[in-house]
Short mmCIF file of C-alpha atoms in Angstrom, two decimals:
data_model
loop_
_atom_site.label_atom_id
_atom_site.label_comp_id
_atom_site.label_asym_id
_atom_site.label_seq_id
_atom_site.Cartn_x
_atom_site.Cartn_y
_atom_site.Cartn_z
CA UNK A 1 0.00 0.00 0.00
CA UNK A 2 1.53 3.61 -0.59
CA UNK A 3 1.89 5.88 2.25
CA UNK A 4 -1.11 7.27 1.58
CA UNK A 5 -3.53 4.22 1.47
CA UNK A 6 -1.90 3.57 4.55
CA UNK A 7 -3.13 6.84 6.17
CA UNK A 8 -6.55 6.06 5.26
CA UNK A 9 -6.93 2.44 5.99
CA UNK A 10 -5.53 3.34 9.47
CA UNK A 11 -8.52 5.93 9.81
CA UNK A 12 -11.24 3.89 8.71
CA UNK A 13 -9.65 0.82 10.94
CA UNK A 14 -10.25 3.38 13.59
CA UNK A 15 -13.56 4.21 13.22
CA UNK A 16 -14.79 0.70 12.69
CA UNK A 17 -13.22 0.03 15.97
CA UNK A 18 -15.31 2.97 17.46
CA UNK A 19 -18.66 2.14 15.58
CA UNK A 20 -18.67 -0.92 14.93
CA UNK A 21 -18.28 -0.34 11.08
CA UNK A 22 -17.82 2.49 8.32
CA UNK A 23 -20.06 4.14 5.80
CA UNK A 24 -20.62 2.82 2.49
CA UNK A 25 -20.97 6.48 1.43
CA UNK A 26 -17.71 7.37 0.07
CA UNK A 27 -18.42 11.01 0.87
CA UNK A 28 -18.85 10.07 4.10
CA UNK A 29 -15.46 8.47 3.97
CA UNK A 30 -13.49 11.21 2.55
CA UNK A 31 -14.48 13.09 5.27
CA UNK A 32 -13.26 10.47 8.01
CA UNK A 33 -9.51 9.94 6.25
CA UNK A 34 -9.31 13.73 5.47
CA UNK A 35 -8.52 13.52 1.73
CA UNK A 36 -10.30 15.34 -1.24
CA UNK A 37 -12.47 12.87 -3.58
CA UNK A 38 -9.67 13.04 -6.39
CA UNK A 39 -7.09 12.24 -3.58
CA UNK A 40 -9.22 9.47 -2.49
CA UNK A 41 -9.64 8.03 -6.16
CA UNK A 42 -5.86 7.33 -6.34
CA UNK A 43 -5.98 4.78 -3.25
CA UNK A 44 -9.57 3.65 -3.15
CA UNK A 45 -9.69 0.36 -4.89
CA UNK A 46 -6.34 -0.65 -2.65
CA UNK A 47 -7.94 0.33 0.79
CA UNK A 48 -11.65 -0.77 -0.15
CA UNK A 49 -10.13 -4.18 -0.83
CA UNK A 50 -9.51 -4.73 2.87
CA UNK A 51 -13.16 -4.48 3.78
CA UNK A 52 -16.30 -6.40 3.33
CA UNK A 53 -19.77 -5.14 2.66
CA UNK A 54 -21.96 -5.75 5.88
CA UNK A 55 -25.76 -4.90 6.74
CA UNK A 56 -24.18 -1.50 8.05
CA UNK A 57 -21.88 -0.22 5.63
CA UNK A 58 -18.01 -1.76 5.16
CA UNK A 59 -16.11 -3.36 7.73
CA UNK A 60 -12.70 -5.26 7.83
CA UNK A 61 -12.45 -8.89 9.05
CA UNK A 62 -9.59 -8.71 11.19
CA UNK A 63 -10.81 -5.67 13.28
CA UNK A 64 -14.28 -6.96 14.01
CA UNK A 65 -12.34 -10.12 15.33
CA UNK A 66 -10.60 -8.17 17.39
CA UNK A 67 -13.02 -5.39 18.57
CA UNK A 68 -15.38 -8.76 19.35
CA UNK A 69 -12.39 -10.60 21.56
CA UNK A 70 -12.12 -6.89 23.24
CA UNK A 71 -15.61 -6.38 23.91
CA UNK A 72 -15.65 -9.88 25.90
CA UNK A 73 -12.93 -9.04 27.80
CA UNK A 74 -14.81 -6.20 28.99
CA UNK A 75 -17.76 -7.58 29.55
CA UNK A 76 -16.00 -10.09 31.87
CA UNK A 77 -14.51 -7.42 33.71
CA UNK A 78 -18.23 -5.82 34.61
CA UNK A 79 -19.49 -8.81 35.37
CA UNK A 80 -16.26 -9.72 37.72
CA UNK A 81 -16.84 -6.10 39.29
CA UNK A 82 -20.69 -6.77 39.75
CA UNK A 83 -19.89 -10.21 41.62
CA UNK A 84 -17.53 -8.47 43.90
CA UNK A 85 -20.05 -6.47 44.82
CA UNK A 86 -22.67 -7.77 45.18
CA UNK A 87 -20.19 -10.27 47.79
CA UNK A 88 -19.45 -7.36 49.39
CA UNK A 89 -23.11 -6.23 49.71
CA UNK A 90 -23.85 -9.55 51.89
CA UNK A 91 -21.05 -9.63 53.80
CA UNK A 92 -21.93 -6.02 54.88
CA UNK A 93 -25.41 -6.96 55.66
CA UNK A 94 -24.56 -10.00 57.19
CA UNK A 95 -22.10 -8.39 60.09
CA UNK A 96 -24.08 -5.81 60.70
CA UNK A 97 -25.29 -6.86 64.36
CA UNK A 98 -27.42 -4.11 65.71
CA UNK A 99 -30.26 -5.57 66.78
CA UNK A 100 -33.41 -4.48 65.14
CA UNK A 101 -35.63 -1.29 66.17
CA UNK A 102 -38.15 0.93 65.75
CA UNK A 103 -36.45 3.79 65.43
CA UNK A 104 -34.82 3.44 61.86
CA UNK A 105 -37.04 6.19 59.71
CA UNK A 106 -35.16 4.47 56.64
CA UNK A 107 -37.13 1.29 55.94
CA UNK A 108 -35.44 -1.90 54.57
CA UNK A 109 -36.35 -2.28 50.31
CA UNK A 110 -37.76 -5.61 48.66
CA UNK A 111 -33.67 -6.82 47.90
CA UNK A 112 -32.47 -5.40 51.63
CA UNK A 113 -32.61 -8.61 53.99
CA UNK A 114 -31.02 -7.22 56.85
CA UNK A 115 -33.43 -5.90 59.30
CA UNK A 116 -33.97 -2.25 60.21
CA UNK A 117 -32.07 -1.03 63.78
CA UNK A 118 -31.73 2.28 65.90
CA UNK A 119 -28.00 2.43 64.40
CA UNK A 120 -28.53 1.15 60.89
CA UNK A 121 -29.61 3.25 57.92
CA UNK A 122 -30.58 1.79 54.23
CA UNK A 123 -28.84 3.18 51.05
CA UNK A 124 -29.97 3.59 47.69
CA UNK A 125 -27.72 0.43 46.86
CA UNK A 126 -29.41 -1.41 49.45
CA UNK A 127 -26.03 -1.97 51.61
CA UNK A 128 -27.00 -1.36 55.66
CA UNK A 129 -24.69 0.97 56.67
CA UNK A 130 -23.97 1.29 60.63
CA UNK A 131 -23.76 4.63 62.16
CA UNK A 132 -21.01 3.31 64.85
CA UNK A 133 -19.10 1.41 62.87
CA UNK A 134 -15.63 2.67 60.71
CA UNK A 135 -14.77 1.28 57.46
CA UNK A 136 -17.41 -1.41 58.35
CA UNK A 137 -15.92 -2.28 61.88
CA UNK A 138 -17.71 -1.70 64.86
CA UNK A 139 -16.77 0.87 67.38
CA UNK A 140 -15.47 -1.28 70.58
CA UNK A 141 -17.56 2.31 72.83
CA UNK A 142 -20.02 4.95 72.34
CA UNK A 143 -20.41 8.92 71.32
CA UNK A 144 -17.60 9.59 73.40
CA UNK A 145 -14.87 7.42 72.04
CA UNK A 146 -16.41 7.78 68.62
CA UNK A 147 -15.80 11.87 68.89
CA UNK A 148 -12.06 10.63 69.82
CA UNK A 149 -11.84 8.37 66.84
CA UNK A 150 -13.12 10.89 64.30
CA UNK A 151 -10.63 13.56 66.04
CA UNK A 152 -7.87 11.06 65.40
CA UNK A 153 -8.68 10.33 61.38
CA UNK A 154 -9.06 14.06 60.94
CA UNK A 155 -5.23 14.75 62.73
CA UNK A 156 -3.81 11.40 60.27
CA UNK A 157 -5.50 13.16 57.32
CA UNK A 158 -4.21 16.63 58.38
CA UNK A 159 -0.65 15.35 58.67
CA UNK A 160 -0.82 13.47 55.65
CA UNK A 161 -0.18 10.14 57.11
CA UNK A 162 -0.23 7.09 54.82
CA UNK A 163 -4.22 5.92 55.08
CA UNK A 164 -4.54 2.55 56.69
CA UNK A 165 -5.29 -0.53 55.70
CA UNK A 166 -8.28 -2.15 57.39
CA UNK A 167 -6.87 -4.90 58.91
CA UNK A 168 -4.71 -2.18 60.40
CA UNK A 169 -8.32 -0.56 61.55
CA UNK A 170 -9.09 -4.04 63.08
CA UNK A 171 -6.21 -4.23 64.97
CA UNK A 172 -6.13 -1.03 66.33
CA UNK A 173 -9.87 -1.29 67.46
CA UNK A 174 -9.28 -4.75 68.81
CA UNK A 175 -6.59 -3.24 71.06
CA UNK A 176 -8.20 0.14 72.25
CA UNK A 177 -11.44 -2.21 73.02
CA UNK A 178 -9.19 -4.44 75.74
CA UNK A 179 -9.17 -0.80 77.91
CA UNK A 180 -11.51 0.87 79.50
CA UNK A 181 -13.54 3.69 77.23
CA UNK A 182 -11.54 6.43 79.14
CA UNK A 183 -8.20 4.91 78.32
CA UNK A 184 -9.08 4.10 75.04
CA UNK A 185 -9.97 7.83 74.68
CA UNK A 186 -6.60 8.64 76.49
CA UNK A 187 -4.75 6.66 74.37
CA UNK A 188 -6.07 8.48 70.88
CA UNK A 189 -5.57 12.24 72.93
CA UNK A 190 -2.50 11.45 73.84
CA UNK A 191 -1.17 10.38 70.30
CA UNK A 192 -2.68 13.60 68.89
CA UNK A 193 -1.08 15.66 71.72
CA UNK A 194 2.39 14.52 71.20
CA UNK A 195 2.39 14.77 67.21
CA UNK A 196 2.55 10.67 67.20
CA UNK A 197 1.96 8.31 63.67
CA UNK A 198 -0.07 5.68 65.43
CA UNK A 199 -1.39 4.61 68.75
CA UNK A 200 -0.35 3.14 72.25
CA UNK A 201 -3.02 2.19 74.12
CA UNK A 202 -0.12 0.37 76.40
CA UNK A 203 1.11 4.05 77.47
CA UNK A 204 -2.49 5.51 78.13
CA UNK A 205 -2.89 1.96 80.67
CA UNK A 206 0.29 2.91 82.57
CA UNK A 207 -0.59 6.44 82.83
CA UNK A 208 -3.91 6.18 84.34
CA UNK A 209 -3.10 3.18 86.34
CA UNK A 210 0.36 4.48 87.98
CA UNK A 211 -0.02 6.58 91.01
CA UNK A 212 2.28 9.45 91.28
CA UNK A 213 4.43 9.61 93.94
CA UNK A 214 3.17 12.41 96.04
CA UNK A 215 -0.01 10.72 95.68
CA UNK A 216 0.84 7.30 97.23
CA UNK A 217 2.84 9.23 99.89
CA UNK A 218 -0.41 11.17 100.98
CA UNK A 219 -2.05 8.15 101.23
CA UNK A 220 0.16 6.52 103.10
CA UNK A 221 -0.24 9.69 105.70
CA UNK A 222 -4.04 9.83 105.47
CA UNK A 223 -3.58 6.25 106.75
CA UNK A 224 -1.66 6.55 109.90
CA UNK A 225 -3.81 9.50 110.64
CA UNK A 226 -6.91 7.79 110.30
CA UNK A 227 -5.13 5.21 112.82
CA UNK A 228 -4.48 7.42 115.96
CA UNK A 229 -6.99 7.70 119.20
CA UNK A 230 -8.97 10.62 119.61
CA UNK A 231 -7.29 13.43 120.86
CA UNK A 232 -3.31 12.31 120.14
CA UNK A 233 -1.27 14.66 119.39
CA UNK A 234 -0.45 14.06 115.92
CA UNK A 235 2.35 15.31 114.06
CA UNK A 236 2.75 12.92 111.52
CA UNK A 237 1.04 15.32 109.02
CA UNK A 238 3.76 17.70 110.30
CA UNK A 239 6.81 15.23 109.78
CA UNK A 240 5.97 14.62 106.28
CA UNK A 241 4.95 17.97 105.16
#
């Protein structure tokens, strides 16, 4: 083919590829290779022999083959994507463990089988979402550790930490829920205090748990006070302060 058939077979293969074919009209086909009709005269009959006549128009055999194979590629691709989730869509509505309730305004649709609860709402896609969960993980407290939480993703975001994974979530929650709710909000203050990347809900424990020393020494007085008679002259207070 001359440099110029090649031009134009290369257009036409393109729009065939983006149709699904090419017009028959040759008018219509000088426009799509860009060449006057006397241009396209000199390399019609050696591009026109590459294509076929169709119900559509022209098309060439070796592009519909392979605009065909592409298509089902694609098509297995959606239907991959759908599968996933529509998995994910059950295994959302299946861990979702808040007990049913009158109080959700949002009711359940026809395809939605998980029940309706105080903490659950129902989204267009039918995927119960739960109002004390993160990321799909339930919160191991209530409003007061959640305001901690959502204190702690908005300082990570801030600082432009690397956004965790969620079985990084998990683990984190897992730990903070072995502690009490106020060390577990301790823990996530004290992180954001002190400028930290992640969280040590092992320093919060020690912190709340260990007396200080003046404390346990006061104690000790308050004690052996408590312990004299009536009326004894007591100067322990005295000895120590």
């Amino acid at each position: 083919m001359t440099p110029a058939g090649v031009g134009a077979y290369v257009r036409l293969l393109n729009e065939q590829f983006r149709r699904g074919y090419i017009p028959a009209d040759e008018r219509a086909i000088c426009r799509i290779v860009g060449m006057f009709p006397d241009e396209w005269d000199d390399v019609r009959d050696e591009v026109l022999a590459k294509f076929e006549q169709i119900d559509d128009g022209l098309a060439n055999g070796r592009m519909e083959s392979e605009r065909n194979e592409r298509e089902g590629i694609r098509q297995m691709k959606v239907a991959a994507a759908r599968e996933s989730h529509e998995s994910r869509r059950k295994n959302n509505s299946a861990n979702c463990k808040t007990p049913p309730s009158a109080n959700c305004k949002t009711p359940p649709s026809a395809n939605c089988k998980t029940p309706p609860s105080a903490n659950c709402v129902h989204d267009h896609d039918h995927v119960t979402v739960s109002k004390d969960t993160v990321e799909g993980t339930a919160l191991p407290f209530g409003p007061g550790f959640k305001s901690a939480w959502d204190d702690w993703i908005a300082y990570r975001r801030e600082a432009r930490f690397p956004k965790w994974q969620q079985r990084t979530i998990d683990a984190q929650l897992e730990r903070l829920g072995k502690l009490t709710e106020p060390q577990a909000v301790e823990a996530i203050r004290q992180s954001i205090a002190n400028g930290w990347r992640g969280l040590f809900p092992e320093k919060a424990k020690t912190t709340e748990s260990r007396p200080t020393r003046n404390g346990a020494a006061n104690a000790k007085i308050a004690a052996q006070v408590a312990a004299q008679p009536p009326g004894a002259n007591n100067r322990i207070g005295d000895e120590q302060f």
